[in-house]
């Protein structure tokens, strides 16, 4: 069978690309359903883009690479698309846009777009072998227990990253890229919780508060969540993309709280109140219990000198921790790194040394922050390739 274009992977990027590439396009996936990560994303409501998406929200060895695709198919273009499909949405926080109803609306929309563009979708299909031919590629596929030979002029790698192997994530795009001489940068789990091997935070499991998490490279003000294994929540997931094994992180537990002034005022009006009781009005009581031995929270407010309050606030705003590691690909939302952007055109996502080969979405070394940025990259890179094909 001969197709103009074969797209490997019917996830966010692959489906969007098929909708653009149109007739003569075959899109295949090993899964039984397309867009499984879209379906489970955003707690079932899909955080499909971010109002503030811009190149600064992406990590890559070449921070300029994502600019062209993001500019030519922006969050506003995607908002326009879902508007045309009558999908209602809302902003949750920090520009993050979610479906009002359910994430499967986005999957259905992409399927409808692919169908009207004339693309063919094969599910439960495995790639058995792939080679180059004079004007394109030869693929051997296995579908419904049968071997099928397919040839195509264009091949699009859209099989995503390694995150969540249980959902069928594989390193296929990286393997094919290497097979055709493209470099792949180091890949690591990102947007992933931190672990502490001594289980020190287990008693705090479920406790959450707003915090600022920082290291030498980045700083995020979002929620911090204590878990049985360590730390999670948006602030932690964000910082994990900028963290390396063995590094210390700084946690500010009172980023927006004028605690020093509040404690001094209370010392004036309620000096006999225990310091720990007053602190528990501003921070979770379990956390105060946990920090007690480290901070010496004994005594009443009246016992605290200005210097003691200054020291206390300084320690609460600069709590240093060294995670043992992360939860890895098992729970990571994305894979950092991927197909080296040096080998790709930023306008079309086509391999510079192998015309007809394209790479899009998470498989490429472009990784977004938490908050709808990764789907926006999937849409933008897919449209760049789809329009060029
Ligand atoms: P994607 O992973 O979507 O698709 C790859 C496809 O390739 C899959 O359908 C897979 O089955 C197929 N495939 C893989 N290997 C194959 C093989 N060997 N043969 C055939 N097919 C193969 N982002 C965001 O912006 N907002 C959000 O709300 C969330 N939420 C979220 C929740 C969870 C739990 C996760 C794990 C991830 C997110 N993300 C997210 C990240 C987002 O899901 C991710 O960045 C995009 O899905 C990437 O799109 P791709 O199309 O590149 O890969």
CSV table of C-alpha atoms and ligand atoms in Angstrom, one decimal:
chain,number,residue,atom,x,y,z
A,1,UNK,CA,0.0,0.0,0.0
A,2,UNK,CA,1.2,3.4,-0.8
A,3,UNK,CA,0.6,6.6,1.2
A,4,UNK,CA,1.9,10.1,0.8
A,5,UNK,CA,2.6,10.3,4.6
A,6,UNK,CA,2.7,7.9,7.5
A,7,UNK,CA,2.5,9.3,11.0
A,8,UNK,CA,3.7,7.1,13.8
A,9,UNK,CA,1.7,7.8,17.0
A,10,UNK,CA,-1.9,8.9,17.3
A,11,UNK,CA,-1.4,11.1,20.3
A,12,UNK,CA,-1.9,14.9,20.6
A,13,UNK,CA,0.8,15.8,18.0
A,14,UNK,CA,0.2,12.9,15.6
A,15,UNK,CA,-3.6,13.6,15.3
A,16,UNK,CA,-3.1,17.3,14.9
A,17,UNK,CA,-0.6,16.7,12.2
A,18,UNK,CA,-2.9,14.2,10.4
A,19,UNK,CA,-5.7,16.8,10.4
A,20,UNK,CA,-3.4,19.2,8.6
A,21,UNK,CA,-1.6,16.7,6.2
A,22,UNK,CA,-4.9,15.5,4.8
A,23,UNK,CA,-5.7,12.8,2.2
A,24,UNK,CA,-3.0,10.3,1.5
A,25,UNK,CA,-2.1,10.2,5.2
A,26,UNK,CA,-2.0,7.1,7.3
A,27,UNK,CA,-1.7,7.5,11.1
A,28,UNK,CA,-0.9,4.4,13.2
A,29,UNK,CA,-0.8,3.7,16.9
A,30,UNK,CA,-0.1,0.5,18.9
A,31,UNK,CA,-2.8,1.5,21.4
A,32,UNK,CA,-6.4,0.5,21.1
A,33,UNK,CA,-7.6,4.1,21.3
A,34,UNK,CA,-6.1,7.4,20.1
A,35,UNK,CA,-5.1,10.3,22.4
A,36,UNK,CA,-4.9,8.3,25.6
A,37,UNK,CA,-2.8,11.0,27.4
A,38,UNK,CA,-5.2,13.7,26.3
A,39,UNK,CA,-8.0,11.6,27.8
A,40,UNK,CA,-6.4,11.3,31.3
A,41,UNK,CA,-4.8,14.8,31.3
A,42,UNK,CA,-5.8,17.6,33.6
A,43,UNK,CA,-7.7,15.3,35.9
A,44,UNK,CA,-10.0,14.3,32.9
A,45,UNK,CA,-10.6,17.9,31.8
A,46,UNK,CA,-7.4,18.4,29.7
A,47,UNK,CA,-5.4,21.5,30.3
A,48,UNK,CA,-5.1,22.0,26.5
A,49,UNK,CA,-3.2,25.3,26.4
A,50,UNK,CA,-2.1,28.3,28.4
A,51,UNK,CA,-3.1,31.9,27.7
A,52,UNK,CA,0.5,33.0,28.4
A,53,UNK,CA,2.4,30.4,26.4
A,54,UNK,CA,5.6,31.8,25.0
A,55,UNK,CA,9.1,30.5,24.2
A,56,UNK,CA,10.2,31.3,27.8
A,57,UNK,CA,8.0,28.5,29.1
A,58,UNK,CA,10.0,25.8,27.3
A,59,UNK,CA,13.3,24.0,28.0
A,60,UNK,CA,15.5,22.9,25.2
A,61,UNK,CA,19.2,22.8,24.3
A,62,UNK,CA,18.3,25.5,21.8
A,63,UNK,CA,15.8,27.8,23.5
A,64,UNK,CA,15.1,29.6,20.2
A,65,UNK,CA,13.9,26.5,18.3
A,66,UNK,CA,10.3,26.5,19.5
A,67,UNK,CA,9.7,30.2,18.6
A,68,UNK,CA,8.7,29.9,15.0
A,69,UNK,CA,6.2,27.0,15.4
A,70,UNK,CA,4.6,28.6,18.5
A,71,UNK,CA,4.3,32.0,16.7
A,72,UNK,CA,2.7,30.4,13.6
A,73,UNK,CA,0.2,28.3,15.5
A,74,UNK,CA,-0.4,29.9,18.9
A,75,UNK,CA,-2.7,29.3,21.8
A,76,UNK,CA,-5.2,31.7,20.1
A,77,UNK,CA,-5.4,29.4,17.1
A,78,UNK,CA,-6.1,26.4,19.2
A,79,UNK,CA,-8.7,28.3,21.2
A,80,UNK,CA,-10.3,29.3,17.9
A,81,UNK,CA,-10.3,25.6,16.8
A,82,UNK,CA,-12.1,24.4,19.9
A,83,UNK,CA,-14.5,27.3,19.7
A,84,UNK,CA,-15.5,26.1,16.2
A,85,UNK,CA,-16.2,22.7,17.6
A,86,UNK,CA,-18.4,24.2,20.4
A,87,UNK,CA,-16.1,23.0,23.2
A,88,UNK,CA,-16.7,25.1,26.3
A,89,UNK,CA,-13.6,26.0,28.4
A,90,UNK,CA,-12.5,28.0,31.4
A,91,UNK,CA,-9.3,29.4,32.9
A,92,UNK,CA,-8.4,27.6,36.1
A,93,UNK,CA,-5.4,29.5,37.3
A,94,UNK,CA,-2.2,31.1,35.8
A,95,UNK,CA,-3.6,31.1,32.3
A,96,UNK,CA,-4.3,27.3,32.3
A,97,UNK,CA,-7.3,26.5,30.1
A,98,UNK,CA,-9.4,23.4,30.7
A,99,UNK,CA,-12.5,21.9,29.1
A,100,UNK,CA,-15.6,22.6,31.1
A,101,UNK,CA,-16.9,19.1,30.4
A,102,UNK,CA,-14.3,16.4,29.6
A,103,UNK,CA,-11.0,15.8,27.9
A,104,UNK,CA,-12.4,13.3,25.5
A,105,UNK,CA,-14.0,16.2,23.7
A,106,UNK,CA,-10.6,17.2,22.5
A,107,UNK,CA,-9.9,13.6,21.3
A,108,UNK,CA,-13.2,13.6,19.5
A,109,UNK,CA,-12.5,17.0,17.9
A,110,UNK,CA,-9.1,15.8,16.6
A,111,UNK,CA,-10.7,12.6,15.2
A,112,UNK,CA,-13.3,14.6,13.5
A,113,UNK,CA,-10.7,16.9,12.0
A,114,UNK,CA,-8.6,13.9,10.8
A,115,UNK,CA,-11.7,12.3,9.2
A,116,UNK,CA,-12.7,15.5,7.4
A,117,UNK,CA,-9.1,16.0,6.2
A,118,UNK,CA,-9.3,12.4,4.7
A,119,UNK,CA,-6.6,10.8,6.9
A,120,UNK,CA,-6.8,7.1,7.7
A,121,UNK,CA,-6.3,5.9,11.3
A,122,UNK,CA,-5.1,2.4,12.1
A,123,UNK,CA,-5.1,1.4,15.8
A,124,UNK,CA,-3.6,-1.7,17.5
A,125,UNK,CA,-0.9,-1.5,14.9
A,126,UNK,CA,2.8,-2.3,15.5
A,127,UNK,CA,5.8,-1.2,13.5
A,128,UNK,CA,7.9,-4.3,12.7
A,129,UNK,CA,10.5,-2.9,10.4
A,130,UNK,CA,11.4,0.4,8.8
A,131,UNK,CA,13.9,1.3,6.0
A,132,UNK,CA,14.7,4.0,3.5
A,133,UNK,CA,13.9,3.6,-0.1
A,134,UNK,CA,14.8,5.9,-3.0
A,135,UNK,CA,11.9,8.3,-2.6
A,136,UNK,CA,10.8,7.8,0.9
A,137,UNK,CA,10.3,5.0,3.4
A,138,UNK,CA,9.2,1.3,3.6
A,139,UNK,CA,7.4,0.1,6.6
A,140,UNK,CA,6.3,-3.4,7.7
A,141,UNK,CA,3.4,-3.2,10.0
A,142,UNK,CA,1.4,-5.7,12.0
A,143,UNK,CA,-2.3,-5.1,12.1
A,144,UNK,CA,-5.0,-7.5,13.4
A,145,UNK,CA,-2.4,-10.3,13.3
A,146,UNK,CA,-1.5,-9.7,9.7
A,147,UNK,CA,1.7,-8.2,8.2
A,148,UNK,CA,1.1,-5.2,5.9
A,149,UNK,CA,3.8,-3.5,3.8
A,150,UNK,CA,3.4,0.2,3.4
A,151,UNK,CA,5.5,2.8,1.5
A,152,UNK,CA,5.4,6.5,2.0
A,153,UNK,CA,7.2,9.7,0.9
A,154,UNK,CA,7.0,11.4,4.3
A,155,UNK,CA,7.4,9.8,7.7
A,156,UNK,CA,6.4,11.7,10.9
A,157,UNK,CA,7.7,10.6,14.3
A,158,UNK,CA,5.0,11.5,16.8
A,159,UNK,CA,5.3,8.6,19.4
A,160,UNK,CA,6.0,11.0,22.3
A,161,UNK,CA,8.5,10.4,25.1
A,162,UNK,CA,9.1,7.7,27.7
A,163,UNK,CA,6.8,9.0,30.4
A,164,UNK,CA,4.4,6.5,31.9
A,165,UNK,CA,5.4,3.2,30.3
A,166,UNK,CA,2.3,1.6,31.6
A,167,UNK,CA,0.4,3.7,29.1
A,168,UNK,CA,2.5,2.3,26.3
A,169,UNK,CA,5.2,5.0,26.1
A,170,UNK,CA,8.2,3.7,24.3
A,171,UNK,CA,11.4,5.3,23.0
A,172,UNK,CA,10.5,4.4,19.4
A,173,UNK,CA,10.9,8.0,18.1
A,174,UNK,CA,14.4,8.2,19.6
A,175,UNK,CA,15.4,4.8,18.1
A,176,UNK,CA,14.2,5.7,14.6
A,177,UNK,CA,15.9,9.1,14.8
A,178,UNK,CA,19.2,7.4,15.7
A,179,UNK,CA,18.6,4.8,12.9
A,180,UNK,CA,18.5,7.7,10.4
A,181,UNK,CA,21.5,9.5,11.9
A,182,UNK,CA,19.8,12.2,14.0
A,183,UNK,CA,21.2,13.0,17.4
A,184,UNK,CA,19.1,12.5,20.6
A,185,UNK,CA,19.9,14.6,23.7
A,186,UNK,CA,20.0,13.1,27.2
A,187,UNK,CA,16.4,12.2,28.2
A,188,UNK,CA,15.1,12.4,31.8
A,189,UNK,CA,11.8,12.3,33.6
A,190,UNK,CA,10.4,15.8,34.1
A,191,UNK,CA,7.3,17.3,35.8
A,192,UNK,CA,7.8,14.6,38.4
A,193,UNK,CA,7.5,14.4,42.2
A,194,UNK,CA,10.7,14.4,44.4
A,195,UNK,CA,11.4,11.4,46.7
A,196,UNK,CA,13.2,11.2,50.1
A,197,UNK,CA,14.4,7.7,50.8
A,198,UNK,CA,14.1,8.2,54.6
A,199,UNK,CA,10.3,8.7,54.3
A,200,UNK,CA,10.6,11.8,56.5
A,201,UNK,CA,7.5,13.5,55.1
A,202,UNK,CA,5.2,10.4,55.4
A,203,UNK,CA,3.5,11.8,58.5
A,204,UNK,CA,2.7,15.0,56.6
A,205,UNK,CA,1.2,13.1,53.6
A,206,UNK,CA,-1.7,15.1,52.2
A,207,UNK,CA,-0.6,18.4,53.7
A,208,UNK,CA,-0.5,21.3,51.1
A,209,UNK,CA,0.3,25.0,51.1
A,210,UNK,CA,1.4,27.7,48.7
A,211,UNK,CA,5.2,27.9,48.6
A,212,UNK,CA,8.1,29.1,46.5
A,213,UNK,CA,10.5,26.4,45.3
A,214,UNK,CA,13.9,27.5,43.8
A,215,UNK,CA,17.3,26.4,42.8
A,216,UNK,CA,20.1,28.2,41.0
A,217,UNK,CA,18.2,28.0,37.7
A,218,UNK,CA,14.5,28.5,38.4
A,219,UNK,CA,11.9,29.5,40.9
A,220,UNK,CA,8.2,28.7,41.0
A,221,UNK,CA,5.4,30.0,43.3
A,222,UNK,CA,2.7,27.4,43.3
A,223,UNK,CA,1.2,24.7,45.6
A,224,UNK,CA,3.5,22.3,47.5
A,225,UNK,CA,2.1,18.9,48.5
A,226,UNK,CA,3.7,16.5,51.0
A,227,UNK,CA,3.4,12.8,50.0
A,228,UNK,CA,4.3,9.4,51.5
A,229,UNK,CA,7.3,9.3,49.3
A,230,UNK,CA,8.4,13.0,49.4
A,231,UNK,CA,7.2,16.2,47.8
A,232,UNK,CA,4.8,16.9,44.9
A,233,UNK,CA,2.3,19.6,43.8
A,234,UNK,CA,2.7,22.0,40.9
A,235,UNK,CA,5.7,23.9,42.5
A,236,UNK,CA,7.7,20.7,42.8
A,237,UNK,CA,6.8,19.3,39.4
A,238,UNK,CA,7.9,22.6,37.8
A,239,UNK,CA,11.2,22.7,39.6
A,240,UNK,CA,11.9,19.0,38.9
A,241,UNK,CA,12.5,20.0,35.2
A,242,UNK,CA,15.4,22.1,36.4
A,243,UNK,CA,16.8,19.7,39.0
A,244,UNK,CA,19.8,17.3,38.8
A,245,UNK,CA,20.6,14.4,41.2
A,246,UNK,CA,22.3,15.5,44.4
A,247,UNK,CA,21.3,19.1,44.2
A,248,UNK,CA,19.8,21.1,47.0
A,249,UNK,CA,16.5,22.9,46.6
A,250,UNK,CA,15.3,26.0,48.7
A,251,UNK,CA,11.7,26.0,50.0
A,252,UNK,CA,10.1,29.3,51.0
A,253,UNK,CA,7.0,28.3,53.1
A,254,UNK,CA,5.9,31.9,53.5
A,255,UNK,CA,6.4,33.5,50.1
A,256,UNK,CA,3.5,36.0,50.4
A,257,UNK,CA,3.0,36.1,54.1
A,258,UNK,CA,4.4,39.1,56.1
A,259,UNK,CA,5.0,36.7,59.0
A,260,UNK,CA,7.5,38.8,60.9
A,261,UNK,CA,5.0,41.8,61.1
A,262,UNK,CA,2.1,39.5,62.0
A,263,UNK,CA,4.1,37.8,64.8
A,264,UNK,CA,5.3,41.1,66.3
A,265,UNK,CA,1.7,42.5,66.2
A,266,UNK,CA,0.4,39.4,68.0
A,267,UNK,CA,3.2,39.5,70.5
A,268,UNK,CA,2.0,43.0,71.4
A,269,UNK,CA,-1.7,42.0,71.7
A,270,UNK,CA,-1.5,38.3,72.8
A,271,UNK,CA,1.9,37.8,74.4
A,272,UNK,CA,0.8,34.8,76.4
A,273,UNK,CA,-0.1,32.8,73.3
A,274,UNK,CA,2.2,29.9,72.5
A,275,UNK,CA,4.4,30.6,69.5
A,276,UNK,CA,3.5,27.2,67.9
A,277,UNK,CA,-0.2,28.0,68.3
A,278,UNK,CA,0.1,31.3,66.6
A,279,UNK,CA,2.2,29.8,63.7
A,280,UNK,CA,-0.5,27.2,63.2
A,281,UNK,CA,-2.9,30.0,62.2
A,282,UNK,CA,-0.7,30.7,59.2
A,283,UNK,CA,0.8,27.4,58.3
A,284,UNK,CA,-0.6,23.8,58.4
A,285,UNK,CA,-0.5,22.5,62.1
A,286,UNK,CA,1.1,19.2,61.0
A,287,UNK,CA,3.9,21.1,59.3
A,288,UNK,CA,4.5,23.2,62.5
A,289,UNK,CA,4.7,19.9,64.5
A,290,UNK,CA,7.2,18.6,62.0
A,291,UNK,CA,9.4,21.7,62.0
A,292,UNK,CA,9.2,22.2,65.8
A,293,UNK,CA,12.4,20.3,66.7
A,294,UNK,CA,14.4,22.0,64.0
A,295,UNK,CA,13.2,25.5,64.7
A,296,UNK,CA,12.8,25.5,68.5
A,297,UNK,CA,9.2,26.8,68.7
A,298,UNK,CA,9.0,26.6,72.5
A,299,UNK,CA,7.7,29.4,74.6
A,300,UNK,CA,5.1,32.2,74.3
A,301,UNK,CA,5.1,35.0,71.8
A,302,UNK,CA,6.2,37.4,74.6
A,303,UNK,CA,9.4,35.2,75.0
A,304,UNK,CA,10.5,35.9,71.4
A,305,UNK,CA,12.9,38.8,70.8
A,306,UNK,CA,12.9,40.6,67.4
A,307,UNK,CA,16.1,38.8,66.6
A,308,UNK,CA,14.5,35.4,67.4
A,309,UNK,CA,11.5,36.2,65.1
A,310,UNK,CA,13.8,37.4,62.4
A,311,UNK,CA,15.7,34.1,62.5
A,312,UNK,CA,12.5,32.1,62.6
A,313,UNK,CA,11.1,33.8,59.5
A,314,UNK,CA,14.5,33.5,57.7
A,315,UNK,CA,14.5,29.7,58.3
A,316,UNK,CA,10.8,29.4,57.2
A,317,UNK,CA,11.6,31.2,54.0
A,318,UNK,CA,14.8,29.3,53.2
A,319,UNK,CA,14.3,25.7,54.1
A,320,UNK,CA,17.0,23.7,52.4
A,321,UNK,CA,16.3,20.1,51.3
A,322,UNK,CA,18.2,17.6,49.1
A,323,UNK,CA,15.8,15.1,47.4
A,324,UNK,CA,17.0,11.5,47.1
A,325,UNK,CA,15.6,11.4,43.6
A,326,UNK,CA,12.3,11.5,41.6
A,327,UNK,CA,9.5,9.1,41.0
A,328,UNK,CA,11.0,8.6,37.5
A,329,UNK,CA,9.1,7.8,34.3
A,330,UNK,CA,6.5,5.9,36.2
A,331,UNK,CA,4.7,9.1,37.1
A,332,UNK,CA,6.6,11.8,35.2
A,333,UNK,CA,4.2,13.9,33.0
A,334,UNK,CA,6.8,14.5,30.4
A,335,UNK,CA,10.3,13.6,29.1
A,336,UNK,CA,12.9,16.2,29.2
A,337,UNK,CA,15.3,16.1,26.2
A,338,UNK,CA,14.7,14.1,23.0
A,339,UNK,CA,15.5,14.4,19.3
A,340,UNK,CA,18.1,17.1,19.0
A,341,UNK,CA,16.7,20.3,17.4
A,342,UNK,CA,20.0,21.0,15.7
A,343,UNK,CA,19.0,18.3,13.2
A,344,UNK,CA,15.5,19.7,12.5
A,345,UNK,CA,14.1,22.8,10.6
A,346,UNK,CA,12.3,25.0,13.2
A,347,UNK,CA,9.8,26.0,10.5
A,348,UNK,CA,8.8,22.6,9.3
A,349,UNK,CA,10.2,20.0,11.8
A,350,UNK,CA,11.8,18.2,8.9
A,351,UNK,CA,15.2,16.5,9.3
A,352,UNK,CA,17.8,18.7,7.7
A,353,UNK,CA,19.8,15.7,6.4
A,354,UNK,CA,16.9,13.5,5.4
A,355,UNK,CA,14.1,15.2,3.5
A,356,UNK,CA,10.7,13.5,4.2
A,357,UNK,CA,11.5,12.7,7.8
A,358,UNK,CA,9.7,14.8,10.4
A,359,UNK,CA,9.6,14.8,14.3
A,360,UNK,CA,7.0,16.6,16.4
A,361,UNK,CA,5.6,16.8,19.9
A,362,UNK,CA,7.2,15.4,23.0
A,363,UNK,CA,9.7,13.3,21.0
A,364,UNK,CA,11.6,16.5,20.2
A,365,UNK,CA,13.9,18.2,22.7
A,366,UNK,CA,11.4,20.9,23.6
A,367,UNK,CA,9.7,20.5,27.0
A,368,UNK,CA,7.1,22.8,28.4
A,369,UNK,CA,6.3,23.9,32.0
A,370,UNK,CA,3.3,22.4,33.7
A,371,UNK,CA,0.1,24.2,32.8
A,372,UNK,CA,-0.9,23.4,29.2
A,373,UNK,CA,2.4,24.3,27.6
A,374,UNK,CA,3.2,20.7,26.5
A,375,UNK,CA,0.0,20.3,24.6
A,376,UNK,CA,0.5,23.7,23.0
A,377,UNK,CA,3.9,22.5,21.8
A,378,UNK,CA,2.3,19.3,20.4
A,379,UNK,CA,-0.3,21.4,18.5
A,380,UNK,CA,2.2,24.0,17.2
A,381,UNK,CA,4.9,21.5,16.1
A,382,UNK,CA,2.3,19.3,14.5
A,383,UNK,CA,0.8,22.1,12.5
A,384,UNK,CA,4.3,23.2,11.4
A,385,UNK,CA,5.0,19.7,10.0
A,386,UNK,CA,1.4,19.2,8.7
A,387,UNK,CA,1.4,22.4,6.7
A,388,UNK,CA,4.8,21.7,5.2
A,389,UNK,CA,3.9,18.1,4.0
B,1,LIG,P1,1.6,11.4,23.1
B,1,LIG,O1,2.2,10.6,24.3
B,1,LIG,O2,0.4,12.1,23.4
B,1,LIG,O3,1.3,10.4,21.9
B,1,LIG,C1,2.2,9.4,21.5
B,1,LIG,C2,1.4,8.3,20.9
B,1,LIG,O4,2.3,7.4,20.3
B,1,LIG,C3,0.6,7.5,21.8
B,1,LIG,O5,-0.7,7.4,21.4
B,1,LIG,C4,1.3,6.1,21.9
B,1,LIG,O6,0.3,5.0,22.1
B,1,LIG,C5,1.9,6.0,20.6
B,1,LIG,N1,3.1,5.2,20.6
B,1,LIG,C6,4.2,5.2,21.5
B,1,LIG,N2,5.1,4.2,21.2
B,1,LIG,C7,4.6,3.6,20.1
B,1,LIG,C8,5.0,2.5,19.3
B,1,LIG,N3,6.2,1.9,19.6
B,1,LIG,N4,4.3,2.1,18.2
B,1,LIG,C9,3.1,2.8,17.9
B,1,LIG,N5,2.6,3.8,18.6
B,1,LIG,C10,3.3,4.2,19.7
B,1,LIG,N6,0.2,18.4,29.0
B,1,LIG,C11,-0.5,19.5,29.0
B,1,LIG,O7,-0.1,20.5,28.3
B,1,LIG,N7,-1.6,19.7,29.8
B,1,LIG,C12,-2.0,18.7,30.7
B,1,LIG,O8,-3.1,18.8,31.3
B,1,LIG,C13,-1.2,17.5,30.7
B,1,LIG,N8,-1.6,16.5,31.6
B,1,LIG,C14,-0.9,15.3,31.6
B,1,LIG,C15,-1.2,14.3,32.5
B,1,LIG,C16,-0.5,13.1,32.5
B,1,LIG,C17,-0.9,12.0,33.5
B,1,LIG,C18,0.6,12.9,31.6
B,1,LIG,C19,1.4,11.6,31.5
B,1,LIG,C20,0.9,13.9,30.7
B,1,LIG,C21,0.3,15.1,30.7
B,1,LIG,N9,0.6,16.2,29.9
B,1,LIG,C22,-0.1,17.4,29.9
B,1,LIG,C23,1.7,16.0,28.9
B,1,LIG,C24,1.1,15.7,27.5
B,1,LIG,O9,0.2,14.6,27.6
B,1,LIG,C25,2.2,15.3,26.5
B,1,LIG,O10,3.1,16.4,26.5
B,1,LIG,C26,1.6,15.2,25.1
B,1,LIG,O11,0.6,14.2,25.1
B,1,LIG,C27,2.6,14.9,24.1
B,1,LIG,O12,2.0,14.7,22.8
B,1,LIG,P2,2.6,13.7,21.8
B,1,LIG,O13,1.6,13.5,20.7
B,1,LIG,O14,4.0,14.1,21.4
B,1,LIG,O15,2.8,12.3,22.6
